[in-house]
Amino acid sequence: MRFSDITGLSDVKEKLINSVKNDHVAHAQLFLGKAGSPNLPMALAYAAYLNCEQPGESDACGNCPACVKNHKSIHPDVHFVFPVSPTKNITGKDVISTNFLKTWREFLTSSPFGKLEQWAAHYGGEDKQANISKEESRQIIKNLSLKAFEGRYKVMIIWLPEYMHPSSANGILKILEEPPERTIFLLVSNDAEKLLATILSRTQIITIPGFSDDELVTILTEKHEVPKEQAQRFAHLADGDLTLALRLVNNVEDDNHQWFAAWMRDCFKRDFTSMVQKSDTFHGMNKVAQKSLLAYGTNMMREALIRQMAPELVRVNGQENQFIENFSKVIDEEKVRAITPLLNEAQFHLERNASARITFLDLSLQISRIIK
């Protein structure tokens, strides 16, 4: 990955490049951007530039041995840590990033802008809660205790550090604050609020915005050959999220709308029998699907509120648009403010392995009291 592979964001690129040119590279940086933003690609491009043997004014050369290895994600001085969970073949203390590297490299090649649910599906871990374990912190310290093999810098890229187990996060505090010479931590996060304050305070934050509508249109038309009119529509709906834009382009089916709309109808009608049945159904979903449904619900709450206050800014179409039009008639700002924290709290409980059946049923009962 090089800076030229990322459309737009010239200010961010310039800031990162100048830090290398001026030898003012912060030893711990947090690339902060929402899911679907180019924060991971930007970190990869920065890592490539840091160790490029013939860096240009605005990008890594792309041809030197270091760049070739970075392109394949096999540079010996660039290390990766990311959320994983047990699979059929990898269990116990073996559930660390090192044992998923081959699959991770495939994922970076096919989906560099991908999200956690796509990564989990890629390695086959949808049924378990992915995290970064305490064992991982020991591996980080071990890897960074070695001298650099080839590069100017040793780079540790931690994708989604908000999924670090507290013991893992605490385990890297010392090395994060006082790393070995020429060692750079690049933390790539979607949610700084979920990071330990002690981690956050040790990093320099680099804000990575989502793509603008115009940038998404450029990507879709030039790299994916989407007609401009369609690209403009998809870009508006995606709201800066390239992953979502590509799903729209490929017409990928998403069950979240059908499930959420039916669920809210049950809550509004106070159909308790159906609420119980849906709680059982949601319990049977894998972990990724459960959290995806709740995240989708949070977004729909936001869109319903926007429909009331500034309908021209709504970013949904088709069945979703019809649902939002009807839903906004029974929901208001006060109700949205009451329900949204409940959806977020349910995600929190699921991440800590609470019973999905009980979590969804309790959530259903609370929502039914609010929206009626």
XYZ file of C-alpha atoms in Angstrom:
372
model
C 0.000 0.000 0.000
C 1.296 3.463 -0.967
C -0.148 6.931 -0.464
C -0.992 7.066 -4.174
C -3.318 4.081 -3.683
C -5.502 6.201 -1.375
C -7.723 8.767 -3.074
C -7.682 12.283 -1.595
C -6.710 13.156 2.004
C -3.723 15.164 0.768
C -3.405 17.123 4.044
C -3.044 13.934 6.091
C -0.526 12.475 3.657
C 1.547 15.666 3.675
C 1.616 15.750 7.471
C 2.820 12.147 7.667
C 5.442 12.578 4.952
C 6.816 15.762 6.521
C 7.192 13.997 9.866
C 9.584 11.554 8.193
C 11.448 14.211 6.203
C 11.955 16.340 9.324
C 12.805 13.317 11.491
C 9.932 14.155 13.840
C 8.249 10.759 13.811
C 6.230 10.235 16.990
C 6.953 6.824 18.483
C 3.258 6.083 19.169
C 0.548 7.304 16.804
C -3.187 6.641 16.757
C -4.769 6.590 13.290
C -8.342 7.377 14.268
C -11.185 7.008 11.776
C -14.629 5.462 11.639
C -15.181 1.993 10.182
C -14.909 2.202 6.399
C -12.405 5.067 6.510
C -8.897 4.613 5.063
C -7.163 4.604 8.454
C -5.640 1.136 8.008
C -4.502 1.797 4.405
C -3.010 5.112 5.590
C -1.050 3.329 8.326
C 0.180 0.754 5.799
C 1.267 3.496 3.385
C 3.035 5.343 6.198
C 4.857 2.179 7.267
C 5.997 1.691 3.672
C 7.279 5.272 3.473
C 9.121 4.965 6.796
C 11.282 2.102 5.511
C 11.433 2.935 1.803
C 15.049 2.884 0.587
C 14.450 5.565 -2.055
C 11.512 7.682 -0.825
C 10.138 10.319 -3.158
C 8.764 13.734 -2.295
C 5.220 12.459 -1.910
C 5.354 8.663 -1.704
C 7.400 5.523 -1.262
C 9.184 4.462 -4.446
C 7.284 1.191 -4.766
C 10.253 -0.580 -6.365
C 12.962 -1.056 -3.740
C 13.186 -4.388 -1.868
C 11.543 -2.841 1.214
C 8.591 -1.559 -0.821
C 8.147 -4.891 -2.579
C 8.009 -6.662 0.788
C 5.651 -4.073 2.249
C 3.348 -4.508 -0.726
C 3.110 -8.208 0.145
C 2.904 -7.460 3.910
C 6.010 -9.578 4.537
C 8.564 -6.949 5.589
C 10.425 -8.474 8.577
C 10.405 -5.175 10.486
C 6.678 -4.481 10.108
C 4.650 -6.435 12.653
C 0.877 -6.821 12.861
C -1.496 -7.362 15.768
C -5.255 -7.618 15.251
C -8.369 -9.104 16.904
C -8.746 -12.866 16.538
C -10.835 -15.622 18.096
C -10.600 -19.416 18.349
C -11.257 -21.412 15.198
C -11.525 -25.102 14.419
C -7.762 -25.354 13.960
C -6.444 -22.643 16.303
C -7.375 -22.679 19.989
C -6.098 -21.789 23.448
C -2.846 -19.856 23.748
C -2.267 -20.270 20.015
C -5.005 -17.687 19.324
C -2.609 -14.831 18.561
C -2.030 -12.782 15.435
C 1.170 -14.603 14.455
C -0.807 -17.762 13.724
C -3.232 -15.902 11.447
C -0.671 -13.982 9.378
C -1.140 -15.907 6.136
C -4.894 -15.270 6.243
C -4.313 -11.650 7.321
C -2.111 -10.989 4.295
C -4.819 -12.379 2.039
C -7.346 -10.098 3.738
C -5.153 -7.012 3.294
C -4.769 -7.822 -0.388
C -8.482 -8.341 -1.016
C -10.037 -5.935 1.523
C -7.601 -3.263 2.796
C -10.598 -1.080 3.720
C -12.393 -4.006 5.373
C -14.152 -4.055 8.733
C -13.942 -6.446 11.661
C -16.977 -8.470 10.571
C -15.372 -9.051 7.159
C -12.101 -10.067 8.785
C -13.900 -12.488 11.124
C -15.734 -14.037 8.178
C -12.448 -14.286 6.267
C -10.650 -16.369 8.912
C -13.759 -18.240 10.057
C -14.265 -16.689 13.477
C -17.791 -15.287 13.209
C -19.104 -17.414 16.074
C -16.677 -16.126 18.703
C -15.870 -12.725 20.172
C -12.620 -11.479 18.627
C -10.129 -9.701 20.857
C -6.439 -9.046 21.430
C -5.386 -11.265 24.318
C -2.875 -10.904 27.131
C -0.678 -13.437 25.349
C -0.505 -10.977 22.459
C 1.138 -8.307 24.639
C 3.936 -10.757 25.464
C 4.412 -11.398 21.754
C 4.575 -7.644 21.050
C 7.323 -7.165 23.625
C 9.207 -10.196 22.289
C 9.051 -9.034 18.657
C 10.135 -5.491 19.442
C 13.033 -6.594 21.645
C 14.810 -7.806 18.510
C 16.969 -5.527 16.379
C 15.635 -4.343 13.044
C 16.496 -6.845 10.311
C 16.491 -4.559 7.287
C 14.536 -1.363 7.805
C 15.293 1.988 9.337
C 12.373 1.499 11.729
C 10.637 -1.376 13.462
C 6.909 -0.770 13.028
C 4.145 -2.355 15.113
C 0.700 -1.918 13.545
C -2.124 -2.701 15.985
C -5.465 -2.812 14.191
C -8.512 -2.086 16.370
C -6.705 -1.690 19.720
C -10.111 -1.046 21.315
C -10.466 -4.851 21.273
C -7.446 -5.328 23.525
C -8.167 -7.207 26.723
C -7.397 -4.858 29.661
C -4.518 -7.097 30.732
C -3.120 -6.924 27.206
C -3.431 -3.136 27.054
C -1.785 -2.757 30.453
C 0.926 -5.166 29.362
C 2.215 -2.850 26.628
C 2.030 0.465 28.534
C 5.730 0.557 29.378
C 6.989 -0.329 25.903
C 4.424 2.028 24.352
C 5.756 4.904 26.457
C 9.436 3.980 26.177
C 9.908 1.820 23.073
C 13.298 0.600 21.872
C 15.169 2.974 19.578
C 13.670 3.443 16.095
C 10.480 1.624 17.061
C 7.136 3.035 15.931
C 3.679 2.023 17.151
C 0.816 2.685 14.730
C -2.532 2.045 16.417
C -5.467 1.963 13.993
C -8.760 2.559 15.769
C -12.442 3.121 14.964
C -13.428 4.194 18.477
C -11.072 6.101 20.771
C -13.657 6.117 23.565
C -13.186 2.368 23.999
C -9.432 2.687 24.481
C -7.918 2.773 27.937
C -7.096 6.349 28.920
C -3.544 5.223 29.681
C -3.161 4.027 26.073
C -4.774 7.128 24.592
C -2.577 9.507 26.577
C 0.575 7.884 25.195
C -0.280 8.402 21.524
C -0.294 11.235 19.027
C -3.703 11.243 17.346
C -3.861 11.389 13.550
C -7.481 11.909 12.521
C -8.350 10.072 9.306
C -11.651 11.362 7.882
C -13.953 9.223 5.800
C -13.956 9.813 2.074
C -15.956 12.755 0.778
C -18.777 12.023 -1.663
C -16.618 13.346 -4.518
C -13.708 11.106 -3.509
C -15.996 8.074 -3.369
C -17.351 8.936 -6.814
C -13.786 9.104 -8.141
C -12.920 5.719 -6.617
C -16.079 4.048 -7.921
C -15.842 5.462 -11.442
C -12.084 5.144 -11.980
C -11.246 1.959 -10.069
C -14.515 0.031 -10.284
C -15.966 1.332 -13.574
C -19.282 2.371 -12.032
C -21.313 4.818 -14.176
C -21.052 8.319 -12.720
C -24.769 8.728 -11.967
C -24.861 5.450 -10.020
C -21.572 6.291 -8.299
C -22.994 9.609 -7.090
C -26.039 7.867 -5.622
C -23.973 5.160 -3.926
C -21.497 7.723 -2.571
C -24.296 9.717 -0.971
C -25.767 6.625 0.682
C -22.363 5.362 1.887
C -21.538 8.570 3.804
C -17.759 8.212 3.471
C -17.690 4.427 3.953
C -15.960 2.783 0.984
C -16.827 -0.719 2.188
C -20.535 0.142 2.215
C -20.271 1.838 -1.185
C -18.781 -1.328 -2.681
C -21.531 -3.445 -1.104
C -24.079 -1.190 -2.799
C -22.232 -1.481 -6.110
C -22.186 -5.271 -5.866
C -25.797 -5.379 -4.637
C -24.793 -7.443 -1.623
C -27.843 -8.509 0.328
C -28.010 -7.373 3.937
C -30.532 -8.984 6.277
C -30.181 -6.264 8.900
C -32.962 -4.107 7.485
C -35.553 -6.894 7.380
C -34.711 -8.041 10.905
C -34.571 -4.566 12.416
C -37.785 -3.335 10.775
C -39.718 -6.430 11.905
C -38.224 -6.173 15.387
C -39.252 -2.517 15.781
C -42.776 -3.323 14.587
C -43.028 -5.982 17.299
C -41.790 -3.513 19.914
C -44.278 -0.868 18.777
C -47.194 -3.331 18.815
C -45.937 -4.871 22.068
C -46.150 -8.301 20.522
C -44.409 -10.070 23.383
C -44.705 -13.531 21.836
C -42.897 -12.353 18.727
C -40.317 -10.497 20.833
C -39.436 -13.744 22.592
C -39.242 -15.583 19.262
C -36.955 -12.933 17.788
C -34.738 -13.014 20.858
C -34.326 -16.748 20.252
C -33.563 -16.091 16.576
C -31.007 -13.395 17.373
C -29.459 -15.717 19.963
C -28.858 -18.224 17.168
C -26.951 -15.702 15.047
C -23.168 -15.570 15.205
C -21.479 -12.857 17.265
C -20.642 -10.697 14.275
C -24.234 -10.735 12.988
C -25.608 -9.849 16.436
C -23.383 -6.802 16.805
C -23.946 -5.810 13.189
C -27.713 -5.754 13.786
C -27.319 -3.501 16.821
C -24.949 -1.167 14.981
C -27.439 -1.017 12.115
C -30.170 -0.134 14.605
C -28.111 2.754 15.959
C -27.696 4.081 12.430
C -31.426 3.783 11.716
C -32.212 5.766 14.872
C -29.939 8.504 13.612
C -31.546 8.474 10.164
C -35.052 8.653 11.659
C -34.057 11.752 13.593
C -32.477 13.319 10.513
C -35.682 12.622 8.567
C -37.564 14.822 11.027
C -35.033 17.642 11.233
C -33.362 17.778 7.796
C -34.910 15.252 5.372
C -32.603 16.296 2.531
C -29.656 14.845 4.497
C -31.092 11.332 4.851
C -28.701 8.719 3.437
C -30.979 5.730 2.814
C -33.034 4.560 -0.133
C -35.524 1.907 -1.190
C -37.043 -0.166 1.606
C -34.925 1.582 4.208
C -36.252 4.959 3.099
C -39.858 3.745 3.381
C -39.168 2.330 6.836
C -37.508 5.544 8.022
C -40.420 7.598 6.715
C -42.876 5.543 8.802
C -40.602 5.058 11.810
C -39.911 8.782 12.124
C -43.626 9.308 12.769
C -43.466 7.366 16.043
C -39.982 8.362 17.143
C -38.663 11.742 18.251
C -35.405 13.174 19.570
C -36.179 12.256 23.165
C -36.934 8.645 22.231
C -33.835 8.377 20.040
C -31.695 9.670 22.901
C -33.253 7.044 25.170
C -32.941 4.085 22.785
C -29.477 4.681 21.286
C -27.574 4.144 24.573
C -29.553 0.935 25.095
C -28.385 -0.383 21.711
C -24.783 0.539 22.544
C -25.087 -1.037 25.990
C -26.381 -4.265 24.442
C -23.311 -4.393 22.180
C -21.131 -3.897 25.249
C -22.771 -6.839 27.020
C -22.504 -9.111 23.973
C -18.797 -8.329 23.672
C -18.450 -9.625 27.218
C -20.263 -12.848 26.379
C -23.610 -12.044 27.987
C -26.504 -14.258 26.904
C -27.748 -12.905 23.580
C -31.240 -14.270 24.275
C -31.562 -12.364 27.543
C -29.833 -9.255 26.177
C -32.139 -8.942 23.163
C -35.298 -9.723 25.125
C -34.464 -7.148 27.782
C -33.658 -4.622 25.055
C -36.956 -5.368 23.293
C -38.958 -4.749 26.460
C -37.177 -1.468 27.137
C -37.669 -0.230 23.568
C -41.354 -1.199 23.605
C -41.898 0.973 26.678
C -40.145 3.926 25.053
C -41.652 4.005 21.561
C -45.277 3.184 22.384
